[in-house]
mmCIF file of C-alpha atoms and ligand atoms in Angstrom:
data_model
loop_
_atom_site.group_PDB
_atom_site.id
_atom_site.type_symbol
_atom_site.label_atom_id
_atom_site.label_comp_id
_atom_site.label_asym_id
_atom_site.label_seq_id
_atom_site.Cartn_x
_atom_site.Cartn_y
_atom_site.Cartn_z
ATOM 1 C CA MET A 1 37.919 -9.717 45.613
ATOM 2 C CA THR A 2 35.220 -8.364 47.864
ATOM 3 C CA GLU A 3 33.725 -5.129 48.077
ATOM 4 C CA LYS A 4 35.586 -3.101 50.170
ATOM 5 C CA THR A 5 37.951 -5.090 51.948
ATOM 6 C CA ALA A 6 41.717 -4.242 50.355
ATOM 7 C CA THR A 7 43.638 -6.914 51.466
ATOM 8 C CA GLN A 8 46.768 -4.855 50.365
ATOM 9 C CA LYS A 9 48.004 -1.211 50.167
ATOM 10 C CA VAL A 10 49.850 -0.143 47.199
ATOM 11 C CA LYS A 11 50.979 3.473 47.051
ATOM 12 C CA PHE A 12 51.615 5.455 44.670
ATOM 13 C CA VAL A 13 55.351 6.013 45.541
ATOM 14 C CA SER A 14 57.062 5.242 48.732
ATOM 15 C CA PRO A 15 59.904 7.880 49.163
ATOM 16 C CA ALA A 16 61.423 5.899 52.428
ATOM 17 C CA LYS A 17 61.171 2.505 50.427
ATOM 18 C CA LEU A 18 63.569 4.186 48.228
ATOM 19 C CA TYR A 19 65.990 5.574 50.313
ATOM 20 C CA GLN A 20 66.652 2.417 51.896
ATOM 21 C CA THR A 21 68.106 0.951 48.374
ATOM 22 C CA ILE A 22 70.393 4.245 48.339
ATOM 23 C CA LYS A 23 70.778 4.758 51.964
ATOM 24 C CA THR A 24 74.774 4.391 52.106
ATOM 25 C CA GLU A 25 75.141 7.257 49.405
ATOM 26 C CA ILE A 26 72.287 9.591 50.558
ATOM 27 C CA ASP A 27 74.206 9.280 53.737
ATOM 28 C CA ALA A 28 77.301 10.157 52.863
ATOM 29 C CA ALA A 29 75.971 13.276 51.006
ATOM 30 C CA TYR A 30 74.390 14.298 54.225
ATOM 31 C CA PHE A 31 77.467 13.616 56.206
ATOM 32 C CA ASP A 32 79.711 15.498 53.663
ATOM 33 C CA VAL A 33 77.463 19.001 53.513
ATOM 34 C CA MET A 34 77.271 18.721 56.841
ATOM 35 C CA ASN A 35 80.580 18.309 57.878
ATOM 36 C CA LYS A 36 81.861 20.969 55.288
ATOM 37 C CA GLY A 37 79.103 23.554 56.649
ATOM 38 C CA ALA A 38 78.259 23.738 53.003
ATOM 39 C CA LEU A 39 74.566 25.295 52.984
ATOM 40 C CA ILE A 40 74.011 27.810 49.939
ATOM 41 C CA ASN A 41 75.742 27.958 46.811
ATOM 42 C CA GLN A 42 78.699 25.080 47.274
ATOM 43 C CA GLN A 43 80.489 22.497 45.328
ATOM 44 C CA HIS A 44 77.930 20.093 45.370
ATOM 45 C CA LEU A 45 75.384 22.700 43.577
ATOM 46 C CA ARG A 46 78.137 23.025 40.930
ATOM 47 C CA ASP A 47 78.736 19.535 41.056
ATOM 48 C CA PHE A 48 75.286 19.037 40.100
ATOM 49 C CA GLU A 49 74.577 21.541 37.421
ATOM 50 C CA ALA A 50 77.086 19.750 35.564
ATOM 51 C CA ASN A 51 76.286 16.543 35.667
ATOM 52 C CA LEU A 52 72.889 17.711 34.689
ATOM 53 C CA ALA A 53 73.688 19.566 32.049
ATOM 54 C CA LYS A 54 75.748 16.683 30.584
ATOM 55 C CA PHE A 55 72.925 14.292 31.454
ATOM 56 C CA VAL A 56 70.221 16.728 29.358
ATOM 57 C CA GLY A 57 72.743 17.615 26.538
ATOM 58 C CA THR A 58 73.244 21.095 27.047
ATOM 59 C CA LYS A 59 76.027 23.218 28.222
ATOM 60 C CA TYR A 60 74.723 25.165 30.990
ATOM 61 C CA ALA A 61 72.249 24.118 33.814
ATOM 62 C CA VAL A 62 71.423 26.219 36.714
ATOM 63 C CA GLY A 63 69.644 25.240 39.683
ATOM 64 C CA VAL A 64 66.956 26.919 41.348
ATOM 65 C CA ASN A 65 64.246 26.511 43.889
ATOM 66 C CA SER A 66 61.767 24.713 42.068
ATOM 67 C CA GLY A 67 60.071 23.718 38.510
ATOM 68 C CA TYR A 68 58.027 26.952 38.772
ATOM 69 C CA ASP A 69 60.877 29.091 39.126
ATOM 70 C CA ALA A 70 62.648 27.586 36.194
ATOM 71 C CA LEU A 71 59.514 28.259 33.992
ATOM 72 C CA MET A 72 59.130 31.711 35.410
ATOM 73 C CA LEU A 73 62.655 32.943 35.042
ATOM 74 C CA SER A 74 62.666 31.465 31.629
ATOM 75 C CA VAL A 75 59.926 33.162 30.713
ATOM 76 C CA LYS A 76 60.691 36.513 32.325
ATOM 77 C CA TYR A 77 64.009 36.663 30.494
ATOM 78 C CA LYS A 78 62.197 36.267 26.922
ATOM 79 C CA ILE A 79 59.240 38.460 27.413
ATOM 80 C CA LYS A 80 59.558 42.159 26.595
ATOM 81 C CA SER A 81 56.048 43.294 26.679
ATOM 82 C CA PRO A 82 52.858 42.741 28.779
ATOM 83 C CA ASP A 83 51.278 42.222 25.337
ATOM 84 C CA ASP A 84 53.454 39.350 24.442
ATOM 85 C CA GLU A 85 51.790 36.329 24.303
ATOM 86 C CA VAL A 86 52.863 32.431 25.074
ATOM 87 C CA ILE A 87 50.899 29.065 23.763
ATOM 88 C CA VAL A 88 50.262 26.705 26.548
ATOM 89 C CA PRO A 89 48.626 23.365 26.577
ATOM 90 C CA ALA A 90 45.393 23.372 28.338
ATOM 91 C CA HIS A 91 45.997 20.276 29.811
ATOM 92 C CA THR A 92 49.512 20.365 32.330
ATOM 93 C CA PHE A 93 50.231 21.098 35.929
ATOM 94 C CA VAL A 94 48.874 24.947 36.999
ATOM 95 C CA ALA A 95 52.495 26.098 36.570
ATOM 96 C CA SER A 96 52.847 25.886 33.398
ATOM 97 C CA CYS A 97 50.745 28.452 32.928
ATOM 98 C CA SER A 98 51.095 30.486 36.082
ATOM 99 C CA ALA A 99 54.680 30.679 35.242
ATOM 100 C CA ILE A 100 53.743 32.788 31.933
ATOM 101 C CA VAL A 101 51.478 34.965 33.734
ATOM 102 C CA ASN A 102 53.783 35.890 36.549
ATOM 103 C CA GLY A 103 56.878 36.109 34.211
ATOM 104 C CA GLY A 104 55.003 39.061 32.492
ATOM 105 C CA GLY A 105 53.196 37.408 29.675
ATOM 106 C CA LYS A 106 49.695 36.392 28.342
ATOM 107 C CA PRO A 107 49.056 32.675 28.153
ATOM 108 C CA VAL A 108 46.848 31.375 25.241
ATOM 109 C CA LEU A 109 45.821 28.207 25.594
ATOM 110 C CA VAL A 110 45.772 25.418 22.755
ATOM 111 C CA ASP A 111 44.100 22.055 23.177
ATOM 112 C CA VAL A 112 46.273 18.335 23.375
ATOM 113 C CA THR A 113 45.959 15.035 21.753
ATOM 114 C CA LYS A 114 45.265 11.927 23.888
ATOM 115 C CA ASP A 115 48.919 11.376 24.339
ATOM 116 C CA PHE A 116 48.446 14.373 26.549
ATOM 117 C CA ASN A 117 50.993 16.659 25.088
ATOM 118 C CA ILE A 118 49.925 19.970 22.554
ATOM 119 C CA ASP A 119 47.941 19.368 19.395
ATOM 120 C CA CYS A 120 50.374 20.277 16.634
ATOM 121 C CA ASP A 121 47.885 20.867 14.439
ATOM 122 C CA LYS A 122 45.824 23.583 16.873
ATOM 123 C CA ILE A 123 49.124 25.396 17.091
ATOM 124 C CA GLU A 124 49.137 28.012 13.928
ATOM 125 C CA ALA A 125 45.064 28.978 14.773
ATOM 126 C CA ALA A 126 46.166 29.982 18.181
ATOM 127 C CA ILE A 127 49.222 32.628 16.971
ATOM 128 C CA THR A 128 48.592 35.990 16.802
ATOM 129 C CA PRO A 129 50.822 39.002 15.528
ATOM 130 C CA LYS A 130 51.480 39.211 19.354
ATOM 131 C CA THR A 131 52.824 35.816 19.816
ATOM 132 C CA ARG A 132 56.136 35.420 20.949
ATOM 133 C CA GLY A 133 56.692 32.061 22.180
ATOM 134 C CA ILE A 134 55.697 28.409 22.860
ATOM 135 C CA MET A 135 55.748 26.715 26.180
ATOM 136 C CA ALA A 136 55.797 23.161 25.201
ATOM 137 C CA VAL A 137 54.949 20.833 28.068
ATOM 138 C CA HIS A 138 56.465 16.643 28.055
ATOM 139 C CA LEU A 139 53.667 15.124 30.353
ATOM 140 C CA SER A 140 54.062 11.882 32.265
ATOM 141 C CA GLY A 141 57.593 11.274 30.451
ATOM 142 C CA TRP A 142 56.270 11.461 26.895
ATOM 143 C CA MET A 143 57.742 14.232 25.027
ATOM 144 C CA ALA A 144 55.793 16.822 22.776
ATOM 145 C CA ASP A 145 56.718 16.454 19.275
ATOM 146 C CA MET A 146 59.601 19.139 19.573
ATOM 147 C CA PRO A 147 60.758 18.729 15.694
ATOM 148 C CA ARG A 148 57.242 20.094 14.435
ATOM 149 C CA ILE A 149 57.180 22.593 17.405
ATOM 150 C CA LEU A 150 60.328 23.679 16.649
ATOM 151 C CA GLU A 151 59.415 24.052 12.713
ATOM 152 C CA ILE A 152 56.519 25.885 13.605
ATOM 153 C CA ALA A 153 58.502 28.263 16.147
ATOM 154 C CA LYS A 154 61.123 28.903 13.452
ATOM 155 C CA LYS A 155 57.950 29.789 10.638
ATOM 156 C CA HIS A 156 57.018 32.314 13.040
ATOM 157 C CA ASN A 157 59.746 33.498 14.513
ATOM 158 C CA LEU A 158 59.126 32.687 18.198
ATOM 159 C CA TRP A 159 61.161 30.901 20.659
ATOM 160 C CA VAL A 160 60.185 27.575 22.585
ATOM 161 C CA ILE A 161 60.788 26.773 26.367
ATOM 162 C CA GLU A 162 60.215 23.383 26.972
ATOM 163 C CA ASP A 163 58.547 22.391 30.542
ATOM 164 C CA ALA A 164 60.398 19.029 30.854
ATOM 165 C CA CYS A 165 59.057 18.849 34.645
ATOM 166 C CA GLN A 166 58.165 15.268 34.288
ATOM 167 C CA SER A 167 60.536 13.739 31.516
ATOM 168 C CA LEU A 168 63.766 13.754 32.597
ATOM 169 C CA GLY A 169 65.648 10.910 30.552
ATOM 170 C CA SER A 170 63.148 11.299 27.788
ATOM 171 C CA SER A 171 64.309 12.079 24.241
ATOM 172 C CA ILE A 172 63.454 12.174 20.261
ATOM 173 C CA ASN A 173 65.756 10.255 18.248
ATOM 174 C CA GLY A 174 68.591 10.629 21.009
ATOM 175 C CA LYS A 175 68.358 14.053 21.575
ATOM 176 C CA GLY A 176 67.332 14.470 25.353
ATOM 177 C CA ALA A 177 64.308 16.195 26.642
ATOM 178 C CA GLY A 178 65.356 20.318 27.561
ATOM 179 C CA SER A 179 67.731 20.447 25.345
ATOM 180 C CA TRP A 180 65.452 21.330 21.966
ATOM 181 C CA GLY A 181 64.070 24.862 23.291
ATOM 182 C CA PHE A 182 65.913 27.908 24.557
ATOM 183 C CA SER A 183 65.698 26.411 27.823
ATOM 184 C CA GLY A 184 64.814 23.357 29.362
ATOM 185 C CA CYS A 185 63.349 23.632 33.184
ATOM 186 C CA TRP A 186 63.093 20.805 35.541
ATOM 187 C CA SER A 187 61.445 19.722 38.887
ATOM 188 C CA PHE A 188 62.969 17.611 41.265
ATOM 189 C CA TYR A 189 59.693 17.778 43.279
ATOM 190 C CA PRO A 190 59.587 14.533 45.601
ATOM 191 C CA PHE A 191 57.487 12.687 43.676
ATOM 192 C CA LYS A 192 59.157 13.357 40.229
ATOM 193 C CA ILE A 193 61.407 11.021 38.443
ATOM 194 C CA LEU A 194 64.475 12.599 39.978
ATOM 195 C CA GLY A 195 63.106 13.632 43.153
ATOM 196 C CA GLY A 196 65.010 15.653 46.036
ATOM 197 C CA TYR A 197 63.800 15.359 49.958
ATOM 198 C CA GLY A 198 62.014 18.942 49.484
ATOM 199 C CA ASP A 199 61.320 21.404 46.769
ATOM 200 C CA GLY A 200 63.946 21.855 44.027
ATOM 201 C CA GLY A 201 64.336 22.570 40.361
ATOM 202 C CA GLY A 202 66.697 23.274 37.399
ATOM 203 C CA ILE A 203 67.185 25.114 34.132
ATOM 204 C CA THR A 204 69.477 23.808 31.121
ATOM 205 C CA THR A 205 70.502 25.744 28.281
ATOM 206 C CA ASP A 206 73.131 26.754 25.796
ATOM 207 C CA ASP A 207 72.652 30.082 26.052
ATOM 208 C CA ALA A 208 75.474 31.582 28.010
ATOM 209 C CA GLU A 209 73.934 35.214 28.537
ATOM 210 C CA PHE A 210 70.476 33.106 29.809
ATOM 211 C CA ALA A 211 72.495 30.852 32.235
ATOM 212 C CA ALA A 212 74.703 33.983 33.668
ATOM 213 C CA TRP A 213 71.292 36.333 34.120
ATOM 214 C CA ALA A 214 69.202 32.701 35.575
ATOM 215 C CA ARG A 215 72.293 32.582 38.280
ATOM 216 C CA ARG A 216 72.318 36.189 39.230
ATOM 217 C CA LEU A 217 68.503 36.962 39.413
ATOM 218 C CA ARG A 218 68.221 33.455 41.820
ATOM 219 C CA TYR A 219 70.444 35.052 43.994
ATOM 220 C CA ASN A 220 69.079 39.049 44.346
ATOM 221 C CA GLY A 221 70.171 40.182 41.163
ATOM 222 C CA GLU A 222 73.938 40.096 42.336
ATOM 223 C CA ASP A 223 76.945 38.988 40.273
ATOM 224 C CA ARG A 224 78.483 37.198 43.695
ATOM 225 C CA ASP A 225 82.073 38.318 41.621
ATOM 226 C CA THR A 226 81.951 42.171 41.526
ATOM 227 C CA GLY A 227 79.066 42.907 44.061
ATOM 228 C CA GLU A 228 76.803 44.528 41.543
ATOM 229 C CA TYR A 229 73.009 44.092 41.472
ATOM 230 C CA HIS A 230 72.264 43.655 37.880
ATOM 231 C CA ALA A 231 68.524 43.802 38.391
ATOM 232 C CA HIS A 232 65.500 43.439 40.776
ATOM 233 C CA GLY A 233 66.104 39.454 41.621
ATOM 234 C CA MET A 234 64.487 36.868 43.645
ATOM 235 C CA THR A 235 65.900 34.333 45.925
ATOM 236 C CA CYS A 236 65.716 30.700 44.747
ATOM 237 C CA LEU A 237 68.840 28.502 44.573
ATOM 238 C CA LEU A 238 68.695 25.272 44.822
ATOM 239 C CA ASP A 239 69.905 24.279 48.210
ATOM 240 C CA ASN A 240 73.425 23.169 47.991
ATOM 241 C CA MET A 241 72.238 19.989 50.451
ATOM 242 C CA GLN A 242 69.447 19.032 47.963
ATOM 243 C CA ALA A 243 71.820 19.095 45.123
ATOM 244 C CA ALA A 244 73.967 16.537 46.822
ATOM 245 C CA PHE A 245 71.443 14.255 47.089
ATOM 246 C CA LEU A 246 70.070 14.782 43.408
ATOM 247 C CA ASP A 247 73.842 14.280 42.486
ATOM 248 C CA VAL A 248 73.441 10.989 43.913
ATOM 249 C CA LYS A 249 70.020 10.105 42.740
ATOM 250 C CA LEU A 250 70.975 11.219 38.967
ATOM 251 C CA ARG A 251 73.505 8.385 38.667
ATOM 252 C CA HIS A 252 71.310 5.838 39.391
ATOM 253 C CA LEU A 253 68.396 7.295 37.170
ATOM 254 C CA PRO A 254 69.355 5.371 34.044
ATOM 255 C CA ALA A 255 68.557 2.236 35.901
ATOM 256 C CA TRP A 256 65.743 3.200 37.418
ATOM 257 C CA ILE A 257 64.145 4.144 33.614
ATOM 258 C CA VAL A 258 64.723 0.455 32.383
ATOM 259 C CA ARG A 259 62.819 -0.441 35.682
ATOM 260 C CA ARG A 260 60.105 2.020 34.883
ATOM 261 C CA LYS A 261 60.019 0.439 31.504
ATOM 262 C CA LYS A 262 59.622 -2.901 32.333
ATOM 263 C CA ILE A 263 57.073 -2.317 34.888
ATOM 264 C CA ALA A 264 55.254 -0.459 31.866
ATOM 265 C CA ALA A 265 55.438 -2.965 29.345
ATOM 266 C CA ARG A 266 53.574 -5.630 32.179
ATOM 267 C CA TYR A 267 51.038 -3.037 32.346
ATOM 268 C CA LYS A 268 50.571 -3.328 29.022
ATOM 269 C CA GLU A 269 50.759 -7.097 28.916
ATOM 270 C CA ALA A 270 48.416 -7.430 31.336
ATOM 271 C CA LEU A 271 45.887 -4.815 30.642
ATOM 272 C CA GLY A 272 46.027 -4.375 26.444
ATOM 273 C CA ASP A 273 42.663 -6.446 25.956
ATOM 274 C CA LEU A 274 40.462 -4.227 28.446
ATOM 275 C CA PRO A 275 38.348 -2.101 25.112
ATOM 276 C CA ASN A 276 37.590 0.620 27.730
ATOM 277 C CA LEU A 277 40.967 1.413 28.757
ATOM 278 C CA THR A 278 43.693 3.511 26.607
ATOM 279 C CA LEU A 279 47.485 2.554 27.573
ATOM 280 C CA PRO A 280 49.949 5.311 27.672
ATOM 281 C CA HIS A 281 51.995 3.327 24.595
ATOM 282 C CA TYR A 282 52.622 5.148 21.598
ATOM 283 C CA ALA A 283 54.164 3.896 18.374
ATOM 284 C CA THR A 284 55.749 7.386 17.068
ATOM 285 C CA PRO A 285 59.113 6.478 15.727
ATOM 286 C CA GLY A 286 62.315 7.705 17.667
ATOM 287 C CA PHE A 287 60.199 8.720 20.531
ATOM 288 C CA ASP A 288 61.280 7.170 23.759
ATOM 289 C CA HIS A 289 58.952 7.073 27.038
ATOM 290 C CA ILE A 290 60.299 6.837 29.967
ATOM 291 C CA TYR A 291 57.115 6.946 32.091
ATOM 292 C CA GLN A 292 57.425 9.359 35.030
ATOM 293 C CA ASN A 293 53.525 8.258 35.303
ATOM 294 C CA TYR A 294 51.693 5.385 33.914
ATOM 295 C CA THR A 295 48.691 7.599 32.828
ATOM 296 C CA LEU A 296 45.845 5.959 30.980
ATOM 297 C CA LEU A 297 42.325 6.811 30.468
ATOM 298 C CA ALA A 298 39.252 5.023 31.675
ATOM 299 C CA LYS A 299 35.964 5.466 30.136
ATOM 300 C CA GLU A 300 34.667 5.084 33.471
ATOM 301 C CA GLY A 301 36.079 8.075 34.975
ATOM 302 C CA ASP A 302 35.492 8.430 38.747
ATOM 303 C CA LYS A 303 33.819 4.949 39.109
ATOM 304 C CA PHE A 304 37.314 4.008 38.060
ATOM 305 C CA SER A 305 39.791 5.723 40.054
ATOM 306 C CA ASN A 306 37.560 5.139 43.351
ATOM 307 C CA TRP A 307 36.882 1.542 42.715
ATOM 308 C CA MET A 308 41.010 1.458 42.470
ATOM 309 C CA LYS A 309 41.233 3.750 46.044
ATOM 310 C CA GLU A 310 38.839 1.655 47.552
ATOM 311 C CA HIS A 311 40.827 -1.370 46.923
ATOM 312 C CA GLY A 312 43.789 -0.007 48.324
ATOM 313 C CA VAL A 313 45.304 1.056 45.056
ATOM 314 C CA GLU A 314 46.532 4.783 45.443
ATOM 315 C CA VAL A 315 46.069 6.220 41.889
ATOM 316 C CA LEU A 316 46.312 9.965 40.700
ATOM 317 C CA THR A 317 43.518 11.515 38.772
ATOM 318 C CA GLN A 318 45.201 14.793 37.270
ATOM 319 C CA PHE A 319 44.052 16.514 36.406
ATOM 320 C CA ARG A 320 39.894 16.171 37.123
ATOM 321 C CA LYS A 321 39.243 19.880 37.066
ATOM 322 C CA PRO A 322 41.455 21.378 34.118
ATOM 323 C CA TYR A 323 43.272 24.789 35.471
ATOM 324 C CA TYR A 324 41.498 27.410 33.308
ATOM 325 C CA LYS A 325 38.070 26.184 35.307
ATOM 326 C CA HIS A 326 39.086 27.638 38.473
ATOM 327 C CA ALA A 327 37.866 30.999 38.452
ATOM 328 C CA GLY A 328 40.564 32.591 40.677
ATOM 329 C CA LEU A 329 43.014 32.380 37.563
ATOM 330 C CA GLY A 330 40.898 34.630 35.487
ATOM 331 C CA LEU A 331 41.585 32.437 32.148
ATOM 332 C CA LYS A 332 38.973 31.889 29.534
ATOM 333 C CA ASP A 333 37.787 28.869 28.755
ATOM 334 C CA THR A 334 37.373 28.901 24.775
ATOM 335 C CA GLY A 335 36.636 25.133 24.368
ATOM 336 C CA PHE A 336 39.241 22.387 24.566
ATOM 337 C CA PRO A 337 37.416 19.266 23.679
ATOM 338 C CA VAL A 338 40.097 16.947 24.309
ATOM 339 C CA THR A 339 41.188 18.446 27.201
ATOM 340 C CA GLU A 340 37.799 17.822 28.910
ATOM 341 C CA THR A 341 37.360 14.161 27.918
ATOM 342 C CA ILE A 342 41.179 13.210 29.244
ATOM 343 C CA SER A 343 40.152 15.388 32.195
ATOM 344 C CA ARG A 344 37.353 12.914 32.737
ATOM 345 C CA GLU A 345 38.941 9.561 32.149
ATOM 346 C CA VAL A 346 42.391 10.157 33.483
ATOM 347 C CA CYS A 347 44.063 7.926 35.853
ATOM 348 C CA SER A 348 47.679 7.198 36.752
ATOM 349 C CA LEU A 349 48.639 3.925 38.523
ATOM 350 C CA PRO A 350 51.529 3.485 40.651
ATOM 351 C CA MET A 351 54.596 3.616 38.579
ATOM 352 C CA CYS A 352 57.998 3.840 40.612
ATOM 353 C CA VAL A 353 61.193 2.058 41.081
ATOM 354 C CA GLU A 354 60.658 1.275 44.346
ATOM 355 C CA ILE A 355 57.441 -1.181 43.578
ATOM 356 C CA ALA A 356 57.492 -4.680 44.122
ATOM 357 C CA ASP A 357 56.439 -7.102 41.261
ATOM 358 C CA GLU A 358 53.767 -8.131 43.749
ATOM 359 C CA GLU A 359 52.406 -5.036 44.052
ATOM 360 C CA VAL A 360 52.491 -4.664 40.526
ATOM 361 C CA GLU A 361 50.487 -7.785 40.212
ATOM 362 C CA TYR A 362 47.904 -7.007 42.843
ATOM 363 C CA VAL A 363 47.369 -3.135 40.904
ATOM 364 C CA ILE A 364 46.750 -5.450 37.616
ATOM 365 C CA GLN A 365 44.206 -7.727 39.579
ATOM 366 C CA THR A 366 42.452 -4.795 40.888
ATOM 367 C CA VAL A 367 42.102 -3.057 37.525
ATOM 368 C CA ARG A 368 40.735 -6.611 36.149
ATOM 369 C CA ALA A 369 38.441 -7.120 38.480
ATOM 370 C CA PHE A 370 36.779 -3.840 37.758
ATOM 371 C CA TYR A 371 35.604 -4.982 34.788
ATOM 372 C CA GLY A 372 34.956 -8.393 35.508
ATOM 373 C CA LYS A 373 37.831 -10.284 34.666
HETATM 374 C C1 LIG B 401 55.722 19.485 38.787
HETATM 375 C C2 LIG B 401 55.665 20.430 37.833
HETATM 376 C C3 LIG B 401 56.326 21.370 37.562
HETATM 377 C C4 LIG B 401 56.184 22.444 38.527
HETATM 378 O O1 LIG B 401 57.402 22.024 39.530
HETATM 379 P P1 LIG B 401 57.597 22.317 40.946
HETATM 380 O O2 LIG B 401 59.049 21.932 41.305
HETATM 381 O O3 LIG B 401 56.584 21.648 41.877
HETATM 382 O O4 LIG B 401 57.464 24.072 41.053
HETATM 383 C C5 LIG B 401 55.659 22.417 36.474
HETATM 384 N N1 LIG B 401 55.046 21.341 35.241
HETATM 385 C C6 LIG B 401 54.796 20.309 35.061
HETATM 386 C C7 LIG B 401 54.190 19.542 33.887
HETATM 387 C C8 LIG B 401 55.038 19.484 36.531
HETATM 388 O O5 LIG B 401 54.742 18.542 36.148
#
């Protein structure tokens, strides 16, 4: 392979290509919505919510406008005082932390381990008399250690919210992500494992009162049956049209996860011998990785990710600059050594159902060429 002459381009995701594989069903959903003029809070939304709750394994699901809204509403429901502290990993998408701040609480950051999830051994040291909850984040399709987190939470009388935005379909001992904590929060942003054709999100919970509260809050605080405003709410429903599309895609998700696991297995087989790479294959019994992302660590950091990009492979490097280092957020960097390392080395290879086998092979060749193999 010669310098800067990419013979091929491999995209990180190709929504238009995936659409072609489910076009008949998506188009039918579109025409159904359009012919009925069913735009806001209609049957498609209720159907999708019922199917999402069933898939996750909770009693209720509430569709909202984004993963952020799902998180923020969950936090807002639980926060009682501006002094309430919530534990959140130092390595996550900024929305996990912003939801705590905008939900009225104070984020307390805790470092992660090399599987990108919160380091359970460091949680108790961060607990103070003001701690009220833990936001567990399941990154890339691999769950944080929920049995351990729930044990710590029980001991200290804390609630747990799951940021499961990257892990729909993942599980521990057969129990689904988003069904462990008080609430599970989902993003249907187009590039997530279940992506809509625009923004979208959802909450799953077993708590009837919270589900009813979230249904009102997403709709200006109004109980639509009585017309009563119960609180100052917002407008953040999942669009009925998006719900119709997501309901179609949810039916395909189990098969798509099988395909993702196959791609991950191929990456492992072909790249497992490279000593400077740490691949995302973890051997915790009972934990199921569904590979929303194939996120590895490369000792060479930017040199590696730039090489991939220069050779036509679209890779993601989330997050090179940890969110707590962005001055505008007003957070304190109290030292998160693993997050620092991960941030330098992180790189996600293309991982999506619509990627062709030849493209996977090209990604592999490009990685191996970087190491002179
Ligand atoms: C995508 C994501 C969110 C936010 O989802 P949006 O729908 O974009 O608001 C929150 N947390 C994590 C871990 C995510 O990956």
